[in-house]
Coordinates of C-alpha atoms and ligand atoms in Angstrom, one line a residue:
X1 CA -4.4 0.9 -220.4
X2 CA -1.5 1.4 -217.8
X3 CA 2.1 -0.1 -219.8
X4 CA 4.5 -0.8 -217.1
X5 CA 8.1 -2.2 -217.4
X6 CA 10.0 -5.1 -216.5
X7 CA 13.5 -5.8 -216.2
X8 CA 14.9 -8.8 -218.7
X9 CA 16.9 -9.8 -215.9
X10 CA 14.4 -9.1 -212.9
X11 CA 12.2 -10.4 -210.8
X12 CA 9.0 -9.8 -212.4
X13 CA 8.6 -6.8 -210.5
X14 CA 7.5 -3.4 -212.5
X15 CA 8.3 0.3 -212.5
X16 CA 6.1 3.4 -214.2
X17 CA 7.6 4.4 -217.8
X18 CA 8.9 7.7 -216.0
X19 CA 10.7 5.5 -213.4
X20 CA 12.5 3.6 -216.1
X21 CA 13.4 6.5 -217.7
X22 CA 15.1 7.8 -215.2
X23 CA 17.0 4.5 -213.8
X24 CA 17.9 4.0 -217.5
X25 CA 19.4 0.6 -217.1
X26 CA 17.7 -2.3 -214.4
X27 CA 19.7 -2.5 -210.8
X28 CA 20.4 -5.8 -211.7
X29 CA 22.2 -5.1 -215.1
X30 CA 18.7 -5.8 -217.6
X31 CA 17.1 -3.2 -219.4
X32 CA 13.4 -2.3 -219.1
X33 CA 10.9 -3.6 -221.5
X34 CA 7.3 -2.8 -221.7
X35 CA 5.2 -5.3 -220.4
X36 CA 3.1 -5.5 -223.6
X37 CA 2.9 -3.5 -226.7
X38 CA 0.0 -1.2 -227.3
X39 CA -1.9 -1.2 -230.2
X40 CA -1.9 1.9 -232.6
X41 CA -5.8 1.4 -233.0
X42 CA -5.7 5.6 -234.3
X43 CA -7.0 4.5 -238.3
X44 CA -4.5 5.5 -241.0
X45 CA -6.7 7.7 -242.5
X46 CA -6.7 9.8 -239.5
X47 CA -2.6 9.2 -239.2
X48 CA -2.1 10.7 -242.7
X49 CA -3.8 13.9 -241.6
X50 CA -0.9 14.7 -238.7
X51 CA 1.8 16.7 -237.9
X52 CA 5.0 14.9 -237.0
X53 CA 4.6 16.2 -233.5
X54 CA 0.8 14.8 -233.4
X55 CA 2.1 11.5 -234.6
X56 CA 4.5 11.3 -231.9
X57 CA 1.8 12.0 -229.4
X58 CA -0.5 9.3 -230.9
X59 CA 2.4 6.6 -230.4
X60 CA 4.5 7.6 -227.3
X61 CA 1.2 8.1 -224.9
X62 CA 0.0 4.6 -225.6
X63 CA 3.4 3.5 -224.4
X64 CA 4.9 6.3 -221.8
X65 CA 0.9 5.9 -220.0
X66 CA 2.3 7.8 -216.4
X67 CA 2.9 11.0 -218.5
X68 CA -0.2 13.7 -218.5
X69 CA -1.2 14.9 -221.8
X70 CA 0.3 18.4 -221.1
X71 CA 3.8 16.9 -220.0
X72 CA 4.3 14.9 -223.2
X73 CA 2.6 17.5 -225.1
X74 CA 5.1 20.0 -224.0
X75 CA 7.9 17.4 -224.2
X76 CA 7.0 17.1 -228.0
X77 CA 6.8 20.4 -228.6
X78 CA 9.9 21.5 -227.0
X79 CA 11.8 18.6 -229.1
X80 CA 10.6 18.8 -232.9
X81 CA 10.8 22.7 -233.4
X82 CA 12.9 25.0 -235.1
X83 CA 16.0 22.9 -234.7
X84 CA 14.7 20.6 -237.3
X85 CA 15.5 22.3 -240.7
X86 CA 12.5 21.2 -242.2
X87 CA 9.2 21.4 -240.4
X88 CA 8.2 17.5 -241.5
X89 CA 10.7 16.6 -239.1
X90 CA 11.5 13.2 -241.1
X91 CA 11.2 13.6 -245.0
X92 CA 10.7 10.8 -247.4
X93 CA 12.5 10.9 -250.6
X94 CA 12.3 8.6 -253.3
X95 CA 15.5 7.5 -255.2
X96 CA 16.8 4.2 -256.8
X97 CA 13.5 2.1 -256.7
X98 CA 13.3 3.1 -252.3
X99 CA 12.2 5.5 -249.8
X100 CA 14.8 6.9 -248.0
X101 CA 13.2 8.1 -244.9
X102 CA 15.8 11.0 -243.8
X103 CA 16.2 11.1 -240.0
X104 CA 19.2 13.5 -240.0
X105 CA 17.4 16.5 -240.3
X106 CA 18.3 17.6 -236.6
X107 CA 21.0 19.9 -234.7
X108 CA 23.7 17.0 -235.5
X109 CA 22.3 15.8 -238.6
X110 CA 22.3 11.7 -237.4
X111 CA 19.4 10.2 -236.3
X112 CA 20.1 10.1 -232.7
X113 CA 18.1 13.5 -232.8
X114 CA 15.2 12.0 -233.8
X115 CA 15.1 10.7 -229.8
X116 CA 17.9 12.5 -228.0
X117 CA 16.1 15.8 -228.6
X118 CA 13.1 14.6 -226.7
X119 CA 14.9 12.8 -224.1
X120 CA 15.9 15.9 -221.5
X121 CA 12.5 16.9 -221.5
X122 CA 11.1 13.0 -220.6
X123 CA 13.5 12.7 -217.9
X124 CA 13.5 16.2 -216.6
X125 CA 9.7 15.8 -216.7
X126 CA 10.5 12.3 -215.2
X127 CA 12.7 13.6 -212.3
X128 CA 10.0 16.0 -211.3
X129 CA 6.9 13.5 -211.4
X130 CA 9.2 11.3 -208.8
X131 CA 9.9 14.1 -206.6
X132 CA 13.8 13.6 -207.6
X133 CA 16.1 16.3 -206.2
X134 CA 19.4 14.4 -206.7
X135 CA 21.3 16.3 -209.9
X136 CA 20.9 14.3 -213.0
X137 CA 24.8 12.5 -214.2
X138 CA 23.9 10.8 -217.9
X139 CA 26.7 9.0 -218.7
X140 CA 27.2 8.0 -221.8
X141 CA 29.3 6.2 -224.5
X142 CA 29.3 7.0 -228.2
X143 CA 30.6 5.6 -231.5
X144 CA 30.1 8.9 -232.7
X145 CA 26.6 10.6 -233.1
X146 CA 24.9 9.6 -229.8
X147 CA 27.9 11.5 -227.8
X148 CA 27.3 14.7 -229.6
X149 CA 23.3 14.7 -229.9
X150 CA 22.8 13.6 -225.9
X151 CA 25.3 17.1 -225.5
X152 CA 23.2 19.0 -227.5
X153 CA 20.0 17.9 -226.0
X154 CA 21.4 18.2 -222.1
X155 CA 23.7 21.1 -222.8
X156 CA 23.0 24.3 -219.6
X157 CA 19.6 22.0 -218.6
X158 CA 19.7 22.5 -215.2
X159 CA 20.0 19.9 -213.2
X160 CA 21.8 17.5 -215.0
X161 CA 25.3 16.8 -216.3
X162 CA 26.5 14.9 -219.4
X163 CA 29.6 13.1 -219.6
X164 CA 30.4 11.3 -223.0
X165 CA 32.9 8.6 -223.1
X166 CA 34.0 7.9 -226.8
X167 CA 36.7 5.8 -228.7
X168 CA 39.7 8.1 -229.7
X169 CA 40.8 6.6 -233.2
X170 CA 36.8 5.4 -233.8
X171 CA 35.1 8.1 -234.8
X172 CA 35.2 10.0 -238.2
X173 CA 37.1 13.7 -238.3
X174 CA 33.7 15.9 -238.5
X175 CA 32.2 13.6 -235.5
X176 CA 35.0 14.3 -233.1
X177 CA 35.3 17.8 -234.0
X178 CA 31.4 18.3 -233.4
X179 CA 32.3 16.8 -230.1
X180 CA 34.9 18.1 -228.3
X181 CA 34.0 22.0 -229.4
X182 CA 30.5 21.4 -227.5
X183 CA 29.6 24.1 -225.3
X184 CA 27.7 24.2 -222.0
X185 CA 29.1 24.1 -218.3
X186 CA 27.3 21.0 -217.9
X187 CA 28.8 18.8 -220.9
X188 CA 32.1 16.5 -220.3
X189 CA 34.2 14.9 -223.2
X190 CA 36.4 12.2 -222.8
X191 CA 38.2 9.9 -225.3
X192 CA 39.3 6.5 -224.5
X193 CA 42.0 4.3 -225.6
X194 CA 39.7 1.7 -226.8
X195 CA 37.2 1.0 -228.9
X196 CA 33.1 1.1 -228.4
X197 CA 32.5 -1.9 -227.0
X198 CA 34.9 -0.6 -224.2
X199 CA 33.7 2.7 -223.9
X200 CA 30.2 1.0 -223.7
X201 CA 30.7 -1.7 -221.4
X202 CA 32.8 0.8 -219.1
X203 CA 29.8 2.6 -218.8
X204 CA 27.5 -0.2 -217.6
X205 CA 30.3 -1.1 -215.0
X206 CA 29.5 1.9 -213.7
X207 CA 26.0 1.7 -213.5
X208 CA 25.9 -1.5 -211.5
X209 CA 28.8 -0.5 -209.4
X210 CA 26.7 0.2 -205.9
X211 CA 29.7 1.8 -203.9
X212 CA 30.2 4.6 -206.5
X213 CA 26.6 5.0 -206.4
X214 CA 26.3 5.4 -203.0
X215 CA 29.2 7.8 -203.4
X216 CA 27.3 9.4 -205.7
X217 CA 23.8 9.7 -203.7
X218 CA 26.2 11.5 -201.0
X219 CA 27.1 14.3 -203.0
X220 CA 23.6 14.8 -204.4
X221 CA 24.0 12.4 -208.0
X222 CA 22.1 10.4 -209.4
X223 CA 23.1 8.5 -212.7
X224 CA 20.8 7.8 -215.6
X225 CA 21.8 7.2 -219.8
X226 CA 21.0 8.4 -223.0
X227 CA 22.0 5.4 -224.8
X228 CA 19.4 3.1 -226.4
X229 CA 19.5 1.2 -223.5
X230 CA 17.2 3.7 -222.3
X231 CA 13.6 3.6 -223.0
X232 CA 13.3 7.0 -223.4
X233 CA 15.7 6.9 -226.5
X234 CA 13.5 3.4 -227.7
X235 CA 10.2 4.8 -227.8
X236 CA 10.2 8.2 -229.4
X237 CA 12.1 6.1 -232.1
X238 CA 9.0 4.4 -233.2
X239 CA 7.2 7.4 -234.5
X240 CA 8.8 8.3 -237.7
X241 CA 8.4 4.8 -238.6
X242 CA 4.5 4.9 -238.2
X243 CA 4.8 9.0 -239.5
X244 CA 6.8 7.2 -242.7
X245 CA 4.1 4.6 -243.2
X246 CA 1.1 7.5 -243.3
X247 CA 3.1 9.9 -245.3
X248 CA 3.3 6.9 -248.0
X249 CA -0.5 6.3 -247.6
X250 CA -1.5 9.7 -247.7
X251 CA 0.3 10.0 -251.0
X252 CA -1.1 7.3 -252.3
X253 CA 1.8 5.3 -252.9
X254 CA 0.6 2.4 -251.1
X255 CA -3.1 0.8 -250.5
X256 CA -4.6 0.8 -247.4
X257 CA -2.7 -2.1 -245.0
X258 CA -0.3 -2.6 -247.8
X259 CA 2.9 -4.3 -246.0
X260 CA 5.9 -2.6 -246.3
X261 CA 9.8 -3.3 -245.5
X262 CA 11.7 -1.8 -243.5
X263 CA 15.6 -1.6 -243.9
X264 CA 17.9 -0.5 -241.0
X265 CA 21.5 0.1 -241.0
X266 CA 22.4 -1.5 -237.5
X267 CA 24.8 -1.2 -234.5
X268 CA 23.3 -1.5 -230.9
X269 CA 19.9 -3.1 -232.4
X270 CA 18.4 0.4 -231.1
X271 CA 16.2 1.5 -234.4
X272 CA 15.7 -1.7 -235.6
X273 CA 13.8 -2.6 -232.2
X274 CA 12.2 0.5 -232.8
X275 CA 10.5 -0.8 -235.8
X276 CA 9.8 -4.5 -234.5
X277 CA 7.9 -2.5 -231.8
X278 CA 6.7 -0.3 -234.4
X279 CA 5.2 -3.8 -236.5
X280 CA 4.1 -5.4 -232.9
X281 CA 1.7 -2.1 -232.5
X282 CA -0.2 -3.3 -235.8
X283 CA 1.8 -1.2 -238.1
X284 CA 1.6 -3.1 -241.7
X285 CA 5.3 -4.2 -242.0
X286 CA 6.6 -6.9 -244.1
X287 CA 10.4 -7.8 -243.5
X288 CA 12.7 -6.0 -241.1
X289 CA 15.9 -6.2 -242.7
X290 CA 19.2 -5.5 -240.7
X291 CA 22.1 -4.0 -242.2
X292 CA 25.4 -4.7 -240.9
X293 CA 29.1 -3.6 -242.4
X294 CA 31.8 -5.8 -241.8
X295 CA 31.4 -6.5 -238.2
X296 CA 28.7 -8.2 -239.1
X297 CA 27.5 -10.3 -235.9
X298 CA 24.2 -9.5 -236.4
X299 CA 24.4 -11.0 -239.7
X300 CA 25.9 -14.5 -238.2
X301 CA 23.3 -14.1 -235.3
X302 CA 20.2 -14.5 -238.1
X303 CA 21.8 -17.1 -239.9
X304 CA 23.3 -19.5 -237.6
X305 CA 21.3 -18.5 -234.3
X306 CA 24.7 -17.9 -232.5
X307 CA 25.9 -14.8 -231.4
X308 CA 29.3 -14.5 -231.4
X309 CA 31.4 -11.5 -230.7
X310 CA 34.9 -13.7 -230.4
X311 CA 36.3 -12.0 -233.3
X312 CA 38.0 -9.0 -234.6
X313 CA 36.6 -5.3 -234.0
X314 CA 37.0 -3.7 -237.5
X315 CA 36.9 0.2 -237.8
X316 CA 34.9 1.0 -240.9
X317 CA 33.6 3.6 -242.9
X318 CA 30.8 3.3 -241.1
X319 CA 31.9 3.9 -237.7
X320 CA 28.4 4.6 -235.9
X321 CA 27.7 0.9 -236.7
X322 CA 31.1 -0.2 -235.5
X323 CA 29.7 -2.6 -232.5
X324 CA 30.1 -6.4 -231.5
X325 CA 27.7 -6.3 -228.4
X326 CA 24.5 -4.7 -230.0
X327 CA 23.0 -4.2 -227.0
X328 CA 19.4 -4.0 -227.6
X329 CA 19.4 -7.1 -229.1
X330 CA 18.5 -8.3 -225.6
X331 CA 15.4 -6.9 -225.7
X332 CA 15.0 -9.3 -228.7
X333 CA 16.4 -12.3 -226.6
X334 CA 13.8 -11.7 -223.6
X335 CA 11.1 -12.0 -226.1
X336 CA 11.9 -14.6 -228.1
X337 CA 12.3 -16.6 -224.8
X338 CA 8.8 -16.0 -224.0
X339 CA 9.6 -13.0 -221.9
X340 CA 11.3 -15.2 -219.2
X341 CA 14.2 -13.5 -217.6
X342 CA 16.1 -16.6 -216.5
X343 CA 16.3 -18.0 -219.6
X344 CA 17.5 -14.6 -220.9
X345 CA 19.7 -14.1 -218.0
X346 CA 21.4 -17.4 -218.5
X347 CA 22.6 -16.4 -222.1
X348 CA 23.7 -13.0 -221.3
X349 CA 25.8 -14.6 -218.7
X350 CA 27.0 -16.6 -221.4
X351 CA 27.8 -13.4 -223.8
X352 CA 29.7 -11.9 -220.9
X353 CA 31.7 -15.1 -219.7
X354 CA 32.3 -16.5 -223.2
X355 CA 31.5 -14.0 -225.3
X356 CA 28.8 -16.3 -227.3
X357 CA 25.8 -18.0 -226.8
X358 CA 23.2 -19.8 -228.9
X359 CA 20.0 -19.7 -229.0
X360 CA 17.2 -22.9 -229.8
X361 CA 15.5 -23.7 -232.6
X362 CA 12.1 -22.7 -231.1
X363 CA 13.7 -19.4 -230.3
X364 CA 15.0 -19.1 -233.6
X365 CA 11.9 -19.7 -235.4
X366 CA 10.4 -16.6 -234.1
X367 CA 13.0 -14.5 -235.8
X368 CA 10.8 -14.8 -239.1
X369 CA 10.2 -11.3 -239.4
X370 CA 13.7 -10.5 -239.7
X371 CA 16.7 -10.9 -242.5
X372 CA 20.0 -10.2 -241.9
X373 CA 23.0 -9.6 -244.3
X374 CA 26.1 -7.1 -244.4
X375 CA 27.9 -4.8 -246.7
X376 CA 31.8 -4.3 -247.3
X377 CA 33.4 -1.5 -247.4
X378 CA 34.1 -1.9 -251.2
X379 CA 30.1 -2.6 -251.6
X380 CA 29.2 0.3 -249.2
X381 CA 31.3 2.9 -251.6
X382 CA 30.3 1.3 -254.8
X383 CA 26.5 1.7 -253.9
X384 CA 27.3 5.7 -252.6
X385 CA 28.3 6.5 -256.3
X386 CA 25.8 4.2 -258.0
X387 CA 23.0 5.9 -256.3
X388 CA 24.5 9.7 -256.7
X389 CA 25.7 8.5 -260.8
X390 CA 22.0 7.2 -261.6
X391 CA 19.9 9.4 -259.4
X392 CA 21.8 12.6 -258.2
X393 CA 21.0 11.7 -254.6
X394 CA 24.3 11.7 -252.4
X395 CA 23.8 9.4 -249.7
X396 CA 26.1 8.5 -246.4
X397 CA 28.1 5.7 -245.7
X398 CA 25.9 4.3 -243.1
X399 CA 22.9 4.6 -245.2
X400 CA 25.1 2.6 -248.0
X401 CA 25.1 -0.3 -245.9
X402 CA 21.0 -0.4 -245.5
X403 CA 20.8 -0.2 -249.4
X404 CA 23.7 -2.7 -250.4
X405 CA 21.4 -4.7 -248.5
X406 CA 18.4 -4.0 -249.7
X407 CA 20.2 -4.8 -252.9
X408 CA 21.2 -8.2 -251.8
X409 CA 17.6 -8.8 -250.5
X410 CA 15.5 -7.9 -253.7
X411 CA 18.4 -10.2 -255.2
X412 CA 18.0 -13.3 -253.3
X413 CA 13.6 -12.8 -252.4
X414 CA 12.8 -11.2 -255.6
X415 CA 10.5 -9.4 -253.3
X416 CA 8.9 -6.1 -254.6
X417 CA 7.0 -4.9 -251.7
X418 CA 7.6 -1.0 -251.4
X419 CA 10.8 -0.5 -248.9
X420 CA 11.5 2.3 -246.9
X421 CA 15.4 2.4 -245.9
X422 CA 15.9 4.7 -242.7
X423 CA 18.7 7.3 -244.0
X424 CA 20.3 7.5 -240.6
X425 CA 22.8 10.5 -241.4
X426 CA 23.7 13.0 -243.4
X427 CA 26.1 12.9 -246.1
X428 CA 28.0 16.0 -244.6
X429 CA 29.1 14.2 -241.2
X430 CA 31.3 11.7 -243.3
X431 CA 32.2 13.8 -246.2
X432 CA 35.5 12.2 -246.8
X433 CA 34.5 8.8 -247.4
X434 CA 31.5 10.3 -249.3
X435 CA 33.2 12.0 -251.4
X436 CA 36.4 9.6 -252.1
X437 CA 33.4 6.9 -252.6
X438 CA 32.8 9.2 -255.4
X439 CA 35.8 10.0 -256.8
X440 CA 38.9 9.2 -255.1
X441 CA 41.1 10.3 -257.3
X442 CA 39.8 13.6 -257.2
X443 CA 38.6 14.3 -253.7
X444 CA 41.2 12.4 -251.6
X445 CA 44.0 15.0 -251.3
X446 CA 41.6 17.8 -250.4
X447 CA 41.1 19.0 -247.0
X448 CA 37.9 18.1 -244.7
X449 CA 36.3 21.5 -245.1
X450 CA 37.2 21.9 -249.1
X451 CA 35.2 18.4 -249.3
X452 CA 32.1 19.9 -247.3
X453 CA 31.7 22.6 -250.0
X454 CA 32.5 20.1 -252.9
X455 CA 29.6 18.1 -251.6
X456 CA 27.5 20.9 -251.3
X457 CA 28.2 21.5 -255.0
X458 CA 27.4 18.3 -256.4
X459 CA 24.8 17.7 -254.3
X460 CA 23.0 20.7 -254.9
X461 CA 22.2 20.8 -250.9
X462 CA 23.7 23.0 -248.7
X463 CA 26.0 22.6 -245.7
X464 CA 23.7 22.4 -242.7
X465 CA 24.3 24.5 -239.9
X466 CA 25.8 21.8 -237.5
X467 CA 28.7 22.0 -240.0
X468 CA 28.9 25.6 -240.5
X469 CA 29.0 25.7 -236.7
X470 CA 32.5 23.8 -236.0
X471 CA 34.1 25.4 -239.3
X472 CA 36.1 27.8 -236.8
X473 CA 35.0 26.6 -233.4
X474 CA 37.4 26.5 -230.9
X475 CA 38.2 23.1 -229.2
X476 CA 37.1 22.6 -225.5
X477 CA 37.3 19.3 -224.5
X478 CA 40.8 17.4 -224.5
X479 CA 41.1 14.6 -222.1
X480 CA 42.1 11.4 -223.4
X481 CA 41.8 8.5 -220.7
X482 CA 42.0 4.3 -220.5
X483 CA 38.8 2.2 -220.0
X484 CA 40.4 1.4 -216.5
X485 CA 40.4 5.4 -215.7
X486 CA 36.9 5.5 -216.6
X487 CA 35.1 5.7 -213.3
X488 CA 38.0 7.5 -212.0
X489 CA 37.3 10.2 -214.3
X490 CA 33.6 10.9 -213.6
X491 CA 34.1 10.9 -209.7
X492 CA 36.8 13.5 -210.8
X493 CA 34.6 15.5 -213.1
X494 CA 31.5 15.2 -209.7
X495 CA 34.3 16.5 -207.3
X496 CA 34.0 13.0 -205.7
X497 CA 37.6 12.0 -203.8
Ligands
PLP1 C1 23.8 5.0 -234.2 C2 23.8 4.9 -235.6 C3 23.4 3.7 -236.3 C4 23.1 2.5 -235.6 O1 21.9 2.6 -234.9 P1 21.5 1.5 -233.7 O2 20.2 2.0 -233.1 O3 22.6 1.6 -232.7 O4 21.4 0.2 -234.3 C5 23.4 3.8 -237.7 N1 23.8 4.9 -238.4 C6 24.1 6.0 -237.8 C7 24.5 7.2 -238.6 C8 24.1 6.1 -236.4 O5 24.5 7.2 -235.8

């Protein structure tokens, strides 16, 4: 069956899943949804026999349906290959009564790999089906991991150019260094003086501003994202979730149609969705439980049914969480208001005007399937040694946050239904506050790289390439701009006057 998608702002009118791919956000500011979810309907049984690669087939043709088998085929094999350092792709590893379900097993060792290694191929495949022959722009803004994986993915593909916008004092030391030594005559770097909410809302400016993109379409441009605003970054995340659930029942850790949770560190509301869509195919999942660290709207959202964002932007240790507007929680909104757009539409205002809005009860009650709570940065570093005192198992900030929660649940539920926690980086891209989580009176006077191969010792896992790589590299990309500069500074990097 044909899956088409709708703007949450639209008119009801739909576009193919290549289309939305390549517009990335809606012309009129919404981002595309499908316009129903596809059942899994493959059996488990059959599901515990795949490769990764297979699984991803299984899932992302039922929802990307104008794609032929050999284009996604060929997407997916292109995208989880050799740059994976493991050939599952997504290993499960049980420590501390959970499954963490490691997603940082690619080129920049987050979980932004897991999709942005797929996504050039989609939209390149995209371009192509749509008889596109405009260069590609992505434009981008990170708080830290989707900058540097969107770079790796689109660095020297022809026909498209990456420019990454992130927050100069936001990101950790190993994060910017990964970025601004990126190679590739098509990658652009720029830091801002502000944080990611900036850098973020910048960037949709720019997408809805029509005179720049008709300057654009003059010089041959077209703009599309690689944020999670983008489908094609949604949908290839709902894979390892189903790939997690058959690895379990193929092990025989859990029965057939057990329910399972699901715990997600959370910042733009972009995995999290992932697995709500992952549940809404007829995946057997329990609770999905959203981790926040101290800027914790999310948490206030599921409590109170207000979102707020009127308050202040802390940088934590978790800085790839550190959002107010969680953009995909819109996604959420259009659903919960029985996919009406003007009902959506009319609280987004709100968000944008007033930075708030609030949603009703009979919206509210169809949040069930979620719980939301948040860790502190004293939690986050308390659970990091815990975990790596009792069990050996170093894990990284952000993935501290999902189990401090987890802790909290079990705590307040007494539930004991088997939990995976999506591990959503390594250790080794926040090695300082790993390692002074650990032991701060030992680690913190040493320098970055002195920690890397501390870590590597205790942890008895060693330093992954991506961090081998920027050891010596030399540093390319130096511009530092303000969020008013930002469109100035693309029309500058396209040659546009
Ligand atoms: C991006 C990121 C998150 C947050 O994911 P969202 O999809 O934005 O909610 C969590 N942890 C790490 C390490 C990340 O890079």
């Amino acid at each position: 069956m044909e899956v088409l998608y709708r703007s949450t702002r639209g008119n009801g009118s739909t576009v193919t899943a290549s289309n939305a791919i390549l517009k990335g956000l809606s012309e009129d500011g919404g981002l595309f949804v499908p316009d129903q979810i596809p059942a899994l309907e493959v059996p488990m049984e059959q599901l515990a026999q795949m490769s990764y690669q297979e699984v991803a087939y299984e899932v992302m043709s039922r929802f990307l349906t104008d794609f032929t088998e050999e284009e996604l085929k060929k997407c997916i094999q292109s995208a989880y290959d050799q740059k994976f350092d493991t050939d599952v792709i997504a290993p499960l590893v049980k420590a501390d009564g959970a499954y963490y379900l490691e997603l940082f097993h690619g080129s920049t060792i987050a979980f932004k790999d897991m999709a942005l290694s797929i996504l050039p191929y989609l939209l390149t495949t995209a371009a192509k089906k749509n008889g596109v022959t405009n260069d590609i722009v992505i434009l981008t803004a990170t708080s830290g991991d989707t900058g540097k994986a969107a770079m790796a993915g689109f660095a020297d593909v022809p026909g498209t150019k990456i420019i990454v916008f992130y927050p100069k004092d936001g990101v950790s030391p190993i994060q910017e260094k990964q970025m601004v030594t990126q190679k590739g005559d098509n990658t652009y770097v720029v830091a801002i003086r502000g944080n990611f909410d900036d850098a973020q809302t910048g960037v949709k400016k720019i997408f809805n501003d029509s005179e720049m993109k008709a300057e654009l379409a003059d010089a041959g441009y077209q703009f599309s994202s690689a944020n999670s605003i983008n489908i094609g970054r949604l949908v290839p995340q709902i894979v390892y979730y189903v790939y997690a659930y058959a690895n379990l029942y193929k092990t025989g850790q859990i029965q057939p149609g057990e329910e399972i949770n699901v715990v997600v560190p959370t910042g733009n509301f972009g995995n999290i969705l992932a697995a709500y869509y992952a549940k809404n195919m007829g995946l057997p999942i329990k609770k999905l439980i959203c981790a926040s660290n101290d800027n914790k709207v999310l948490f206030d959202f599921f409590t109170t049914g207000t979102y707020d964002r009127n308050r202040e932007f802390i940088l934590t240790t978790s800085p790839s969480m550190d959002i107010l507007i969680s953009s995909n929680l819109e996604r959420l909104i259009y659903r919960i208001a029985g996919n009406d757009p003007e009902k959506n539409k009319v609280l987004m205002e709100e968000l944008t005007k007033d930075g708030a809005y609030h949603i009703t009860d009979e919206m509210k009650a169809q949040l069930a399937d979620f719980y939301g709570n948040y860790a502190t940065e004293e939690e986050t570093a308390e659970t990091i040694r815990k975990i790596y005192k009792d069990c050996g198992y170093v894990i990284d900030t952000h993935t501290s946050v999902a189990a401090t929660v987890y802790g909290k649940y079990t705590k307040e539920t007494g539930d004991t239904a088997k939990t995976v926690i999506a591990s959503t980086a390594s250790p080794y891209k926040f090695t300082r506050s790993v390692m002074e989580a650990i032991d701060e009176g030992k680690y913190a006077s040493m320098g970055d790289f002195e920690l890397i191969d501390q870590l590597s010792e205790i942890s008895g896992v060693a330093v992954p390439n991506a961090i081998e790589e920027i050891r010596n590299a030399e540093v390319r990309h130096n511009t530092v701009a303000e969020v008013a500069e930002m469109p100035a500074v693309v029309k500058n990097i396209l040659g546009i006057k």
